[in-house]
Amino acid sequence: MSFIPYVPIVATSIIILFSSISVLFMDNDKNYKSALYLTSGSLILTLAILTISLYLRLYNYSLFSSSLYLDVPGYLLSFVTLVGTLVALVGLGGHMESWKTRSSMLSLIMLTDLGVIYMAFAYNVLVILTGWAIASAATYAITMLRKDRLSVEAGIKYLILGLVSSSFMILGFAAYVVSTNTLSLAFSSASYPDLLLLGIALLAMSFMFKIGAFPFQGWLPDVYTMADRGSISFVSSVGKLVGIVPLLKILTLGDPSSLEETALVVLFATISILSMVVGNIVAFSRSDVASILSFSSIAQMGFILIGFAVIQINITLAEIAIFTQILAYVISQAGLFNFLSHVEKLNGTTNLEGLRGLAKADKALASSAAILLLSLLGIPPILGFWGKLFLFESAYFLPWLVIIGVINSAASAGYYIPVIREMFREGSVKVIKSGERDSVIIAAILSVIVGILAPLVLVVLN
């Protein structure tokens, strides 16, 4: 039997796993840069291997007794994971240089990526559970790794509510397995349809805890505003994939009945609308940029859930829309929290007033941050515009949902534009170079370049 079909997942596992262990032993006062380069190099090499594997059409087959299934959506989700991690890592590298726990951070970041990648290719309930355990535990620890009081407090809150969501997930999978009589995610019929609906509802609750959709967002504002900005640049971007990826796999691999499809549309459309409305309303009342981004992320999850609401009916376009919007969100969120980390070093605050004079002192940084905010707002031709356009297009047969989404997208200008305005007002800011600044600029460049290329996604993937 040829070993080539196993290369994408086996090579990825070996590279990330051994690198995550190696950085724990090689880091000291002199070798931190080497550990950082090893981490970045491993992620770039993994991205290259997966890209080449996709180009060589190593997909649409199962591995390891159908525990994994390599498909195009799995590759795309892996790309989002690795790109988002690299953007966050550019800012984190120098930011955490003085930390005693910096090697643990590098190791946990790679383990999170490995868990998400396995979930992206999962074809079995046990793989989802294993990937979730690895990635979730890592993100809880990452939140607390700076070990200051606020980060630890935020991390404990995140952990406690994460355990609650894990309980829902276990109950959901128990109901799922009993109702479908299989551990495979690709079920064709359910022995107990009502139990299957209950299981999917419990799983949806669990995963939406992780992404911070309303009404499961109670942990999110405190964690995003209290914990270290550099840590949150990773947790608020790539960390969201820990919930999005398994939910996407469960909804796309199965073959539900028409009644189950209707129930899923109602469930996700309702949560989508509530997330957009609540996130926008609360973000309007905030003057701290970290808090604004926290509540805007709830609204952003609402937009993504539009794709989940229609994915059983318009699967191809919904998948492309979700992937595009996730990529836009992950890049922007990682860059913007690194931006806040940089601004906090300049002025000691992340309030709107602390941004004044930034454009005059550092045009590249201010322009880059503005691009990322406009991407979240959905201004063409930046990547976020195409994500929202594809989402609205995928839900064309639910015009009321599209109209609500468009209104909420326009309303979000009420808190994104003031952030940009404050950067271009008169003020005094000193200019310093940092990894966080580089991360913001790289994220902005990626958002523009990929945004220009995004329309080709529909053509290439038909």
CSV table of N, CA, C and O in Angstrom, one decimal, residues 7-8 10-16 18-19 37-53 75 78-79 82-83 86 110 113 117:
chain,number,residue,atom,x,y,z
A,7,VAL,N,0.8,11.1,3.9
A,7,VAL,CA,1.8,12.2,4.0
A,7,VAL,C,1.2,13.4,4.7
A,7,VAL,O,1.8,14.0,5.6
A,8,PRO,N,0.1,14.0,4.2
A,8,PRO,CA,-0.4,15.2,4.7
A,8,PRO,C,-0.6,15.2,6.2
A,8,PRO,O,-0.1,16.1,6.9
A,10,VAL,N,0.3,12.7,8.5
A,10,VAL,CA,1.5,12.1,9.3
A,10,VAL,C,2.6,13.1,9.4
A,10,VAL,O,3.2,13.3,10.4
A,11,ALA,N,3.0,13.8,8.2
A,11,ALA,CA,4.0,14.8,8.3
A,11,ALA,C,3.7,15.9,9.1
A,11,ALA,O,4.5,16.4,9.9
A,12,THR,N,2.4,16.4,9.1
A,12,THR,CA,1.9,17.5,9.9
A,12,THR,C,2.0,17.1,11.4
A,12,THR,O,2.5,17.9,12.2
A,13,SER,N,1.6,15.9,11.7
A,13,SER,CA,1.7,15.4,13.1
A,13,SER,C,3.1,15.4,13.7
A,13,SER,O,3.4,15.8,14.8
A,14,ILE,N,4.0,14.8,12.9
A,14,ILE,CA,5.4,14.7,13.3
A,14,ILE,C,6.0,16.0,13.5
A,14,ILE,O,6.7,16.3,14.5
A,15,ILE,N,5.9,16.9,12.5
A,15,ILE,CA,6.5,18.2,12.6
A,15,ILE,C,6.0,19.0,13.8
A,15,ILE,O,6.8,19.5,14.6
A,16,ILE,N,4.7,19.1,14.0
A,16,ILE,CA,4.2,19.9,15.0
A,16,ILE,C,4.4,19.3,16.4
A,16,ILE,O,4.8,20.0,17.4
A,18,PHE,N,6.8,17.1,17.5
A,18,PHE,CA,8.2,17.1,17.9
A,18,PHE,C,8.7,18.5,18.1
A,18,PHE,O,9.5,18.8,19.0
A,19,SER,N,8.2,19.5,17.4
A,19,SER,CA,8.6,20.9,17.6
A,19,SER,C,8.0,21.4,18.9
A,19,SER,O,8.7,22.1,19.6
A,37,TYR,N,12.1,30.7,16.2
A,37,TYR,CA,12.2,30.4,14.8
A,37,TYR,C,11.8,28.9,14.5
A,37,TYR,O,11.2,28.7,13.4
A,38,LEU,N,12.1,28.0,15.4
A,38,LEU,CA,11.6,26.6,15.2
A,38,LEU,C,10.1,26.5,15.1
A,38,LEU,O,9.5,25.9,14.3
A,39,THR,N,9.4,27.3,16.0
A,39,THR,CA,8.0,27.3,16.0
A,39,THR,C,7.4,27.9,14.7
A,39,THR,O,6.6,27.2,14.0
A,40,SER,N,7.9,29.0,14.3
A,40,SER,CA,7.5,29.7,13.1
A,40,SER,C,7.8,28.8,11.9
A,40,SER,O,7.0,28.6,11.0
A,41,GLY,N,9.0,28.3,11.9
A,41,GLY,CA,9.4,27.4,10.7
A,41,GLY,C,8.6,26.2,10.6
A,41,GLY,O,8.2,25.7,9.5
A,42,SER,N,8.3,25.6,11.8
A,42,SER,CA,7.4,24.3,11.7
A,42,SER,C,6.0,24.6,11.2
A,42,SER,O,5.5,23.8,10.4
A,43,LEU,N,5.5,25.8,11.6
A,43,LEU,CA,4.1,26.1,11.1
A,43,LEU,C,4.2,26.4,9.6
A,43,LEU,O,3.2,26.1,8.9
A,44,ILE,N,5.2,27.1,9.2
A,44,ILE,CA,5.3,27.5,7.7
A,44,ILE,C,5.5,26.2,6.9
A,44,ILE,O,4.9,26.0,5.9
A,45,LEU,N,6.4,25.3,7.4
A,45,LEU,CA,6.6,24.0,6.7
A,45,LEU,C,5.3,23.2,6.7
A,45,LEU,O,5.0,22.6,5.6
A,46,THR,N,4.6,23.2,7.7
A,46,THR,CA,3.3,22.5,7.7
A,46,THR,C,2.3,23.1,6.7
A,46,THR,O,1.7,22.3,6.0
A,47,LEU,N,2.3,24.4,6.7
A,47,LEU,CA,1.4,25.1,5.7
A,47,LEU,C,1.9,24.7,4.3
A,47,LEU,O,1.0,24.5,3.4
A,48,ALA,N,3.2,24.6,4.0
A,48,ALA,CA,3.7,24.3,2.7
A,48,ALA,C,3.3,22.9,2.3
A,48,ALA,O,2.9,22.6,1.2
A,49,ILE,N,3.4,21.9,3.3
A,49,ILE,CA,3.1,20.5,3.0
A,49,ILE,C,1.6,20.4,2.7
A,49,ILE,O,1.3,19.7,1.7
A,50,LEU,N,0.8,21.0,3.4
A,50,LEU,CA,-0.7,20.9,3.2
A,50,LEU,C,-1.0,21.6,1.9
A,50,LEU,O,-1.9,21.1,1.1
A,51,THR,N,-0.3,22.7,1.5
A,51,THR,CA,-0.6,23.4,0.2
A,51,THR,C,-0.2,22.5,-0.9
A,51,THR,O,-1.0,22.3,-1.9
A,52,ILE,N,1.0,21.9,-0.8
A,52,ILE,CA,1.4,21.0,-1.9
A,52,ILE,C,0.5,19.7,-2.0
A,52,ILE,O,0.2,19.3,-3.1
A,53,SER,N,0.1,19.2,-0.9
A,53,SER,CA,-0.8,18.1,-0.8
A,53,SER,C,-2.1,18.4,-1.5
A,53,SER,O,-2.7,17.6,-2.3
A,75,TYR,N,-8.6,20.9,4.4
A,75,TYR,CA,-7.4,21.7,4.1
A,75,TYR,C,-7.6,23.2,4.3
A,75,TYR,O,-6.7,23.8,4.8
A,78,SER,N,-7.5,24.1,7.8
A,78,SER,CA,-6.1,24.0,8.3
A,78,SER,C,-5.3,25.2,7.9
A,78,SER,O,-4.5,25.8,8.7
A,79,PHE,N,-5.5,25.7,6.7
A,79,PHE,CA,-4.9,26.9,6.2
A,79,PHE,C,-5.2,28.1,7.1
A,79,PHE,O,-4.3,28.9,7.5
A,82,LEU,N,-3.4,27.9,10.5
A,82,LEU,CA,-1.9,28.2,10.4
A,82,LEU,C,-1.6,29.6,10.1
A,82,LEU,O,-0.7,30.2,10.7
A,83,VAL,N,-2.4,30.2,9.2
A,83,VAL,CA,-2.2,31.6,8.8
A,83,VAL,C,-2.5,32.5,10.0
A,83,VAL,O,-1.7,33.4,10.4
A,86,LEU,N,0.3,32.3,12.6
A,86,LEU,CA,1.5,33.0,12.2
A,86,LEU,C,1.4,34.5,12.4
A,86,LEU,O,2.3,35.2,12.9
A,110,MET,N,1.3,25.4,19.3
A,110,MET,CA,1.4,24.4,18.3
A,110,MET,C,0.4,23.2,18.6
A,110,MET,O,-0.1,22.6,17.6
A,113,ASP,N,-3.0,24.2,17.4
A,113,ASP,CA,-3.1,24.0,15.9
A,113,ASP,C,-3.3,22.5,15.5
A,113,ASP,O,-4.1,22.2,14.7
A,117,ILE,N,-6.4,21.0,13.5
A,117,ILE,CA,-6.2,20.3,12.2
A,117,ILE,C,-6.8,18.9,12.2
A,117,ILE,O,-7.4,18.5,11.2
